[in-house]
Coordinates of C-alpha atoms in Angstrom, one line a residue:
X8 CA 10.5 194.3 100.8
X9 CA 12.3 191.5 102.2
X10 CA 15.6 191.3 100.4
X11 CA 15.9 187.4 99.3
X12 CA 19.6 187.9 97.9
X13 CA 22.4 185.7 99.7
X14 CA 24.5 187.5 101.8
X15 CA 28.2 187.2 100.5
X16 CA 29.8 185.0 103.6
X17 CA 32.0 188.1 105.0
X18 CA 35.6 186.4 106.5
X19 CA 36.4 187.7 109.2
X20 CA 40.3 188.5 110.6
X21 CA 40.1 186.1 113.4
X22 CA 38.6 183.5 110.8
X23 CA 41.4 183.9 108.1
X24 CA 43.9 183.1 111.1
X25 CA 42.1 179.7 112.3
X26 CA 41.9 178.5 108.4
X27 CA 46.1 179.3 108.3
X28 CA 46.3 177.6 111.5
X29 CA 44.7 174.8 110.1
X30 CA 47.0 174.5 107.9
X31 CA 50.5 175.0 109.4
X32 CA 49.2 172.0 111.9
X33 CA 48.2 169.7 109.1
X34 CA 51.7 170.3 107.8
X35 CA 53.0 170.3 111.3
X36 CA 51.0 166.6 111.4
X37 CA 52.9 165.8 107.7
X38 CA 56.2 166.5 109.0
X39 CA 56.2 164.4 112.1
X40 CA 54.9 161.3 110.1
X41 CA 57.8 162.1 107.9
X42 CA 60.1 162.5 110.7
X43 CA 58.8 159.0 112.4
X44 CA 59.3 157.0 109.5
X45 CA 63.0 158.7 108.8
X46 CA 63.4 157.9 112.4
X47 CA 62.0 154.1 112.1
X48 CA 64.0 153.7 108.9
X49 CA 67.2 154.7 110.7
X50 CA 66.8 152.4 113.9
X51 CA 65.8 149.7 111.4
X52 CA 69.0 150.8 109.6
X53 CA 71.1 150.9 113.1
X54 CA 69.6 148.0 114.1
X55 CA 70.9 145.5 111.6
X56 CA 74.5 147.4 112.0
X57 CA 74.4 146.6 115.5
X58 CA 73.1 142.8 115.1
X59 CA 75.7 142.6 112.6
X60 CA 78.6 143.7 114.7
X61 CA 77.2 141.3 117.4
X62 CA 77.6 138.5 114.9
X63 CA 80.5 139.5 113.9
X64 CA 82.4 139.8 117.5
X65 CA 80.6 136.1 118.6
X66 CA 82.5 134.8 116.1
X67 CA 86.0 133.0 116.6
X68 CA 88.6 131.9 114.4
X69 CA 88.3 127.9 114.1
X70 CA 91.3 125.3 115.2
X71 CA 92.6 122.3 113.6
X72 CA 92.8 119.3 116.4
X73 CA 96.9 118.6 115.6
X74 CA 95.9 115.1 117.2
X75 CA 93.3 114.3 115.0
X76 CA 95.4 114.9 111.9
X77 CA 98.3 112.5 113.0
X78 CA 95.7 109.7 114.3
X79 CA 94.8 110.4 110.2
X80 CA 98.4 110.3 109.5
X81 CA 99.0 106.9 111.2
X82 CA 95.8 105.2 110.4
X83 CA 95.0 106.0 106.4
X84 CA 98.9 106.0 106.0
X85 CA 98.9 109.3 104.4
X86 CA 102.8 109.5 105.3
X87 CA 102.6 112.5 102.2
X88 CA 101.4 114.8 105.1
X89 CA 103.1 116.9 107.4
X90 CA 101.7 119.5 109.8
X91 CA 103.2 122.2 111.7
X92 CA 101.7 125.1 114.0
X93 CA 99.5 122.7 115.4
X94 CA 97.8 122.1 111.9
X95 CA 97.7 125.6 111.2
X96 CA 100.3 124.8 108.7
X97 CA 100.0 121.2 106.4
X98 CA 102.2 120.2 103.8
X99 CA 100.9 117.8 101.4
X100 CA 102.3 116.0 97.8
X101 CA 104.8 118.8 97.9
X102 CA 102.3 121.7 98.3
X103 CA 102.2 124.2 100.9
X104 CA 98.8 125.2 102.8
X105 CA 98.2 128.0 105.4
X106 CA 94.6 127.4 107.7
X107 CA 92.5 130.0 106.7
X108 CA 90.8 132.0 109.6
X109 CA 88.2 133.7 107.9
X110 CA 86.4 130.7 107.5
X111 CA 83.4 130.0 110.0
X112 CA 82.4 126.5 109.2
X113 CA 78.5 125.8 110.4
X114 CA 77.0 122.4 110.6
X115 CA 73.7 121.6 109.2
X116 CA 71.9 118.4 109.6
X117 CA 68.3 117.7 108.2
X118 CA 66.2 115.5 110.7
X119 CA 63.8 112.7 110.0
X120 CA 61.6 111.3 112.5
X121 CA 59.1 109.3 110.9
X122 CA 61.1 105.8 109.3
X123 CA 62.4 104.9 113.2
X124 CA 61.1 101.5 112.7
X125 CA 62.4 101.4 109.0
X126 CA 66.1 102.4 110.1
X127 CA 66.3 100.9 113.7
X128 CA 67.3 103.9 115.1
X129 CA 68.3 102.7 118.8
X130 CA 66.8 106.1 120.2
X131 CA 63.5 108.0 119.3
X132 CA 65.2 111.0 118.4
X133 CA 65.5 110.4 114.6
X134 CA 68.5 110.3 112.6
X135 CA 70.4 113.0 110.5
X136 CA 69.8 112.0 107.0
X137 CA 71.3 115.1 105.6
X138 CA 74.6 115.8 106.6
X139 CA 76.4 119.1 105.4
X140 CA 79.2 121.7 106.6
X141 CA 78.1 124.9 105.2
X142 CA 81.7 127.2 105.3
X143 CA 81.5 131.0 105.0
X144 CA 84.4 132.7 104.1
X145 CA 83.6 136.0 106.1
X146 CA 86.1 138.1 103.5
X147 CA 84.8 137.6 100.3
X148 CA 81.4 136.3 101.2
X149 CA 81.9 133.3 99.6
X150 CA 80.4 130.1 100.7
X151 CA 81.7 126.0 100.1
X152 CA 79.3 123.4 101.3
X153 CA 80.5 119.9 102.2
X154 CA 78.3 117.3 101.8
X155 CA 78.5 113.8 103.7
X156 CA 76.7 111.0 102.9
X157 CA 74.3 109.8 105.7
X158 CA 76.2 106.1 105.8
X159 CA 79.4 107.6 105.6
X160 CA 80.5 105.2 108.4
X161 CA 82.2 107.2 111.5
X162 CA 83.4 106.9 114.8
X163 CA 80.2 107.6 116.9
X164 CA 80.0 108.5 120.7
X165 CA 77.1 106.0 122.2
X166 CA 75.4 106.2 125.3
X167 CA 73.0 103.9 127.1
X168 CA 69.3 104.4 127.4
X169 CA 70.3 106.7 130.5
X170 CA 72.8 108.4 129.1
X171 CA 75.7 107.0 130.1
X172 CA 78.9 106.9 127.9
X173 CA 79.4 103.8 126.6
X174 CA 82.2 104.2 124.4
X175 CA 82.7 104.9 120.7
X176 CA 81.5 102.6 117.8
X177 CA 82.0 102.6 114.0
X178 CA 78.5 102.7 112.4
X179 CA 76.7 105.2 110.1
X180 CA 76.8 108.8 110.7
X181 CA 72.9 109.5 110.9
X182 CA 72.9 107.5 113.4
X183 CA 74.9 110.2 115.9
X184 CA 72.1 112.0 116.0
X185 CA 69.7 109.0 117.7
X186 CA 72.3 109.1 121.2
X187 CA 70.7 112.4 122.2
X188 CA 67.7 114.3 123.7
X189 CA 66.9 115.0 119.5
X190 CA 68.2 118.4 120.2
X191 CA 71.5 120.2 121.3
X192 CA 73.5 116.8 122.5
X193 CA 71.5 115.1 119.1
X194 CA 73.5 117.9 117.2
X195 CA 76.2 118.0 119.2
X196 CA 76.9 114.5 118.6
X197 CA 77.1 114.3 115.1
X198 CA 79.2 117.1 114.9
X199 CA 81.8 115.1 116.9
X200 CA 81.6 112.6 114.6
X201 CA 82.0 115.7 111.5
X202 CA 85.0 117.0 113.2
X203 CA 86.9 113.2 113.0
X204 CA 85.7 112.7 109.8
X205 CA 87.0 116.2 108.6
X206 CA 90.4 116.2 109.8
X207 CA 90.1 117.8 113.1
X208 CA 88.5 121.1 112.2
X209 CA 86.9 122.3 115.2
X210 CA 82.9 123.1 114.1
X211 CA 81.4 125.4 116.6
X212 CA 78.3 126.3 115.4
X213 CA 75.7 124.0 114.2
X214 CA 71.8 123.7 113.2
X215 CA 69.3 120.9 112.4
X216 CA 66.0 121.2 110.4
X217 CA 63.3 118.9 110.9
X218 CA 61.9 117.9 107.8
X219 CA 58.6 119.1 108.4
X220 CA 60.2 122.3 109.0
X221 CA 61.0 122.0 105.0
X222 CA 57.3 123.4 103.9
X223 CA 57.6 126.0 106.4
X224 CA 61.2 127.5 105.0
X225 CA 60.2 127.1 101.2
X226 CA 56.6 129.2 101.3
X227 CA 58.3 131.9 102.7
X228 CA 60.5 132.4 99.6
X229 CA 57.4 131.1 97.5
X230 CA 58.2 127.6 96.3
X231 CA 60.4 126.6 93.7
X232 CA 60.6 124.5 90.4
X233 CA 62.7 121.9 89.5
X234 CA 63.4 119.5 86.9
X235 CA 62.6 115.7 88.2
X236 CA 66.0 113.5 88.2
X237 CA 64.3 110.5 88.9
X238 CA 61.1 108.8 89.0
X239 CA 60.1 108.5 92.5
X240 CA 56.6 108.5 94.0
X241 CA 54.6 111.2 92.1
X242 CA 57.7 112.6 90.5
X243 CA 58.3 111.8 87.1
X244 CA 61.7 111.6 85.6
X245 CA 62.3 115.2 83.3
X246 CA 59.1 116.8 84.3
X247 CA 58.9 120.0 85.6
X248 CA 57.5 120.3 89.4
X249 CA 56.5 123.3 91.5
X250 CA 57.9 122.2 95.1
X251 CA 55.0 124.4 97.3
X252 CA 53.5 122.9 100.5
X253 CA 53.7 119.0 101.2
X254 CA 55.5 119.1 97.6
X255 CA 58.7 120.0 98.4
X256 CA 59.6 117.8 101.6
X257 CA 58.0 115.0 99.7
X258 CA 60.5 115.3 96.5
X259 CA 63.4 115.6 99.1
X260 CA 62.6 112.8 101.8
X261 CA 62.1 109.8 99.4
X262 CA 63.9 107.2 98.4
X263 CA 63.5 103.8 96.7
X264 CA 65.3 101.7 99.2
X265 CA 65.1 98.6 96.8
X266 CA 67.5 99.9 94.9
X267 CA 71.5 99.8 95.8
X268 CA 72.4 103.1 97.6
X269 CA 69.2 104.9 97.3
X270 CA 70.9 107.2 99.2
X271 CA 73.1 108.8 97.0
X272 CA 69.8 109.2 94.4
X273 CA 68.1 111.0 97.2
X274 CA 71.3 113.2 98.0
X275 CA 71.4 114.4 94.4
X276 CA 67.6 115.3 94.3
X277 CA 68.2 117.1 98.2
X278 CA 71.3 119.2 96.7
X279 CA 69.3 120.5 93.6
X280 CA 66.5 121.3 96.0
X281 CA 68.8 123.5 97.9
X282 CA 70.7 125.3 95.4
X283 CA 67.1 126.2 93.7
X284 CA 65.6 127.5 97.4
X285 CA 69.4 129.4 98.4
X286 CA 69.0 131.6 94.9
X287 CA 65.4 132.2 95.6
X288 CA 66.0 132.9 98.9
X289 CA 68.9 135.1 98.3
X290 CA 67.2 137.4 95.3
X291 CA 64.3 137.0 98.4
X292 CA 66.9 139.0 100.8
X293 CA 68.3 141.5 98.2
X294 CA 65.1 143.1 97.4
X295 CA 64.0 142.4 101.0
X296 CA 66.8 142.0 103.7
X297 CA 63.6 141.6 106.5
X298 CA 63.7 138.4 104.3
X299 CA 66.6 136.9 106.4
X300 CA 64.6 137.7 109.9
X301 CA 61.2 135.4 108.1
X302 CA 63.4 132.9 106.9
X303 CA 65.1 132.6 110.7
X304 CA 61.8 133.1 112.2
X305 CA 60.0 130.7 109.8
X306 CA 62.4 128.0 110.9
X307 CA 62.6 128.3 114.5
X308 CA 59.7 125.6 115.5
X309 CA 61.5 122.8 113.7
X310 CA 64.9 123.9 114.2
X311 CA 67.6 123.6 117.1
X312 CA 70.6 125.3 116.9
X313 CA 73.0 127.4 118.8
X314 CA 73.2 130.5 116.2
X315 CA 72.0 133.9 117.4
X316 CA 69.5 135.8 115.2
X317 CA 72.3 138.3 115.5
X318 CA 74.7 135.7 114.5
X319 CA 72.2 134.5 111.4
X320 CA 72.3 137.8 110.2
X321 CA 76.4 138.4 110.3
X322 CA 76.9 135.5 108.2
X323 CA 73.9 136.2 105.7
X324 CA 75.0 139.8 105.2
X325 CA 78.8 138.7 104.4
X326 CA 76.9 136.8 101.3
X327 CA 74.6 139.1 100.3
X328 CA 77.7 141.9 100.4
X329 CA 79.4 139.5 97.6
X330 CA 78.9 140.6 94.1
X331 CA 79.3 137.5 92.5
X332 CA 77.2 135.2 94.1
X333 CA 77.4 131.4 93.1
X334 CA 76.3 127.9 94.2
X335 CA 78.7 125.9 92.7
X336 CA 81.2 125.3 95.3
X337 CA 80.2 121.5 96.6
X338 CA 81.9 119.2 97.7
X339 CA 80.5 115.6 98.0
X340 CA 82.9 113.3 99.8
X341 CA 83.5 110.1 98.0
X342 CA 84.1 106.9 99.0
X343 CA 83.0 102.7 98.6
X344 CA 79.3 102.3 98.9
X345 CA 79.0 98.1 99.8
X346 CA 76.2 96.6 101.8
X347 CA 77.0 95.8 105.3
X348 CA 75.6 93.4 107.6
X349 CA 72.1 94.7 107.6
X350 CA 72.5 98.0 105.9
X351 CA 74.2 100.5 103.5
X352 CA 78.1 101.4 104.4
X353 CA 79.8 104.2 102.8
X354 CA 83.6 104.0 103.4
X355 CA 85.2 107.2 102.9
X356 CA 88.5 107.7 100.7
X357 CA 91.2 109.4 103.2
X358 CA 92.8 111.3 100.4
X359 CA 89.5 112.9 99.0
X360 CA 88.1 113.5 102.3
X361 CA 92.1 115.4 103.2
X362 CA 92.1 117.3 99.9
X363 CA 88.2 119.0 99.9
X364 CA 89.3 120.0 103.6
X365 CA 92.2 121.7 101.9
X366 CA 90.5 123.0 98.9
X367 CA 87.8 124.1 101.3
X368 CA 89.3 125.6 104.9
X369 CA 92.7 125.7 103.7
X370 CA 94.6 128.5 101.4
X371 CA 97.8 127.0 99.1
X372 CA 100.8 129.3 99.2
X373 CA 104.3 129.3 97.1
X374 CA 107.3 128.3 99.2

């Protein structure tokens, strides 16, 4: 009789081994993924401490122009200061100040291209109607931003339609940026023009930001709110706003130009736009420092600028490192806004322009 009872599946030696086997290669498999990603984790890790360093060691310790500050001297009559050390050294109403070298002062300038006609730009390259020196105190991590009114007016280099010098002229600073290609000699241009109106500190490192480049940089931290200061196009004054997409350039780039100084409206509205995208983009960066490579990389097509990604990452790191993190250091120059000829002057006052660049790059000390 045909016996219809399984057989009990009998496990052979050789079998046993091939099942443990299995097993040590499956852990074998475990361990090297483990091992790659501890690997990957420390080149990220080595990576960032090399960029860093690079950044660091590109870095130079800025210079006062000792010309510069005694053209000031003689011209605004500010016979109350005295430099020595080639204005490393100033003395001013009795108070002692020592140049600080830690500082790496960077100048940012936010492009518009679309109101040529509006502005009579004499070149197509647009003008720089945001005008700031961003200065990073690489010790404490601290950062002061200077802000200068687009028709603060300033001793501009011109050049002809073919480039050649043509000398310099008093006229609104925006306007720097229209004697240029619209990129490097744009930039460099207008910070010519920032280094006279600052005293002579030498800025080496600058960056410019087309607006449309504005949507780009704000989705990648995820938009912001603010509070309307103003009624102005669809913005209502003391509504709330979500700046996402087409939003947040539009709240930043108008202006009401039928009413005196618009300018200074639109300023305010551009400075609480960028002290609500720096904290969301630096809690952005603390849980994420790869945040700091998207936010370089998201502004790259509507940016020129002569800082290094390895240079970016330096400066971003020596704020991230402070504990105490704050966006109340701004300085907005002041000065006499009066209608010129055909359009809006800002004259700068000497003595406020001289004491935020010694509250800013400067350190008092007791005699």
């Amino acid at each position: 009789m045909e016996n219809n009872t399984p057989e009990k599946e009998v496990l052979t030696k050789p079998e046993v081994k091939n099942k443990k086997k299995g097993g040590k290669i499956i852990l074998a498999v475990l361990l090297s993924i483990v091992v790659l990603l501890a690997l990957l984790v420390a080149a990220l890790v080595i990576s960032f401490f090399v960029m860093r360093n690079v950044g660091k060691n590109s870095f130079e310790p800025t210079v006062v122009d000792p010309v510069q500050l005694e053209e000031l001297v003689e011209k605004e009559e500010l016979t109350e200061l005295e430099t020595f050390d080639g204005g490393k050294t100033v003395t001013w109403r009795g108070k002692k100040y020592l140049y600080n070298e830690n500082i790496v002062p960077v100048a940012f300038m936010g492009i518009d291209d679309y109101d040529l006609e509006a502005e009579d730009a004499d070149k197509g390259a647009g003008q720089a109607d945001t005008n700031m020196v961003m200065a990073f105190n690489t010790k404490t991590g601290d950062v002061s931003m200077i802000v200068i009114p687009r028709d603060a007016m300033a001793d501009v280099e011109v050049y002809s339609e073919d480039g050649t010098y043509a000398g310099i002229q008093k006229m609104q600073l925006c306007l720097a940026y229209s004697y240029g290609d619209g990129e490097d000699t744009s930039c460099e241009n207008v910070v010519t023009s920032m280094e006279r109106l600052l005293c002579g500190i030498e800025i080496s490192n600058y960056a410019s930001l087309n607006l449309r480049g504005i949507q780009s940089l704000n989705n990648a931290v995820g938009g912001v709110y603010v509070v309307a200061i103003e009624d102005i196009g669809e913005f209502v004054k003391g509504e709330t706003y979500y700046l996402i997409d087409d939003a947040a350039r539009d709240y930043i780039q108008r202006r009401d130009t039928t009413k005196f100084n618009s300018d200074a409206l639109r300023r305010e509205r551009q400075l609480q736009f960028a002290k609500a995208f720096a904290k969301k983009a630096v809690e952005a960066c603390l849980a994420d420092f790869s945040t700091v490579t998207k936010l370089y990389n998201a502004a790259m097509d509507y940016t020129c600028t002569n800082i290094t990604l390895s240079e970016f990452t330096y400066l971003a790191s020596t704020v991230l490192e402070n504990k105490n993190i704050n966006f109340d250091n701004i300085y907005v120059l002041e000065g006499e806004a009066v209608m010129g000829d055909r359009f809006m002057e800002v004259h700068l006052d000497a003595e406020n322009v001289l004491e935020t660049v010694l509250e800013v790059f400067y350190t008092e000390v007791e005699e």
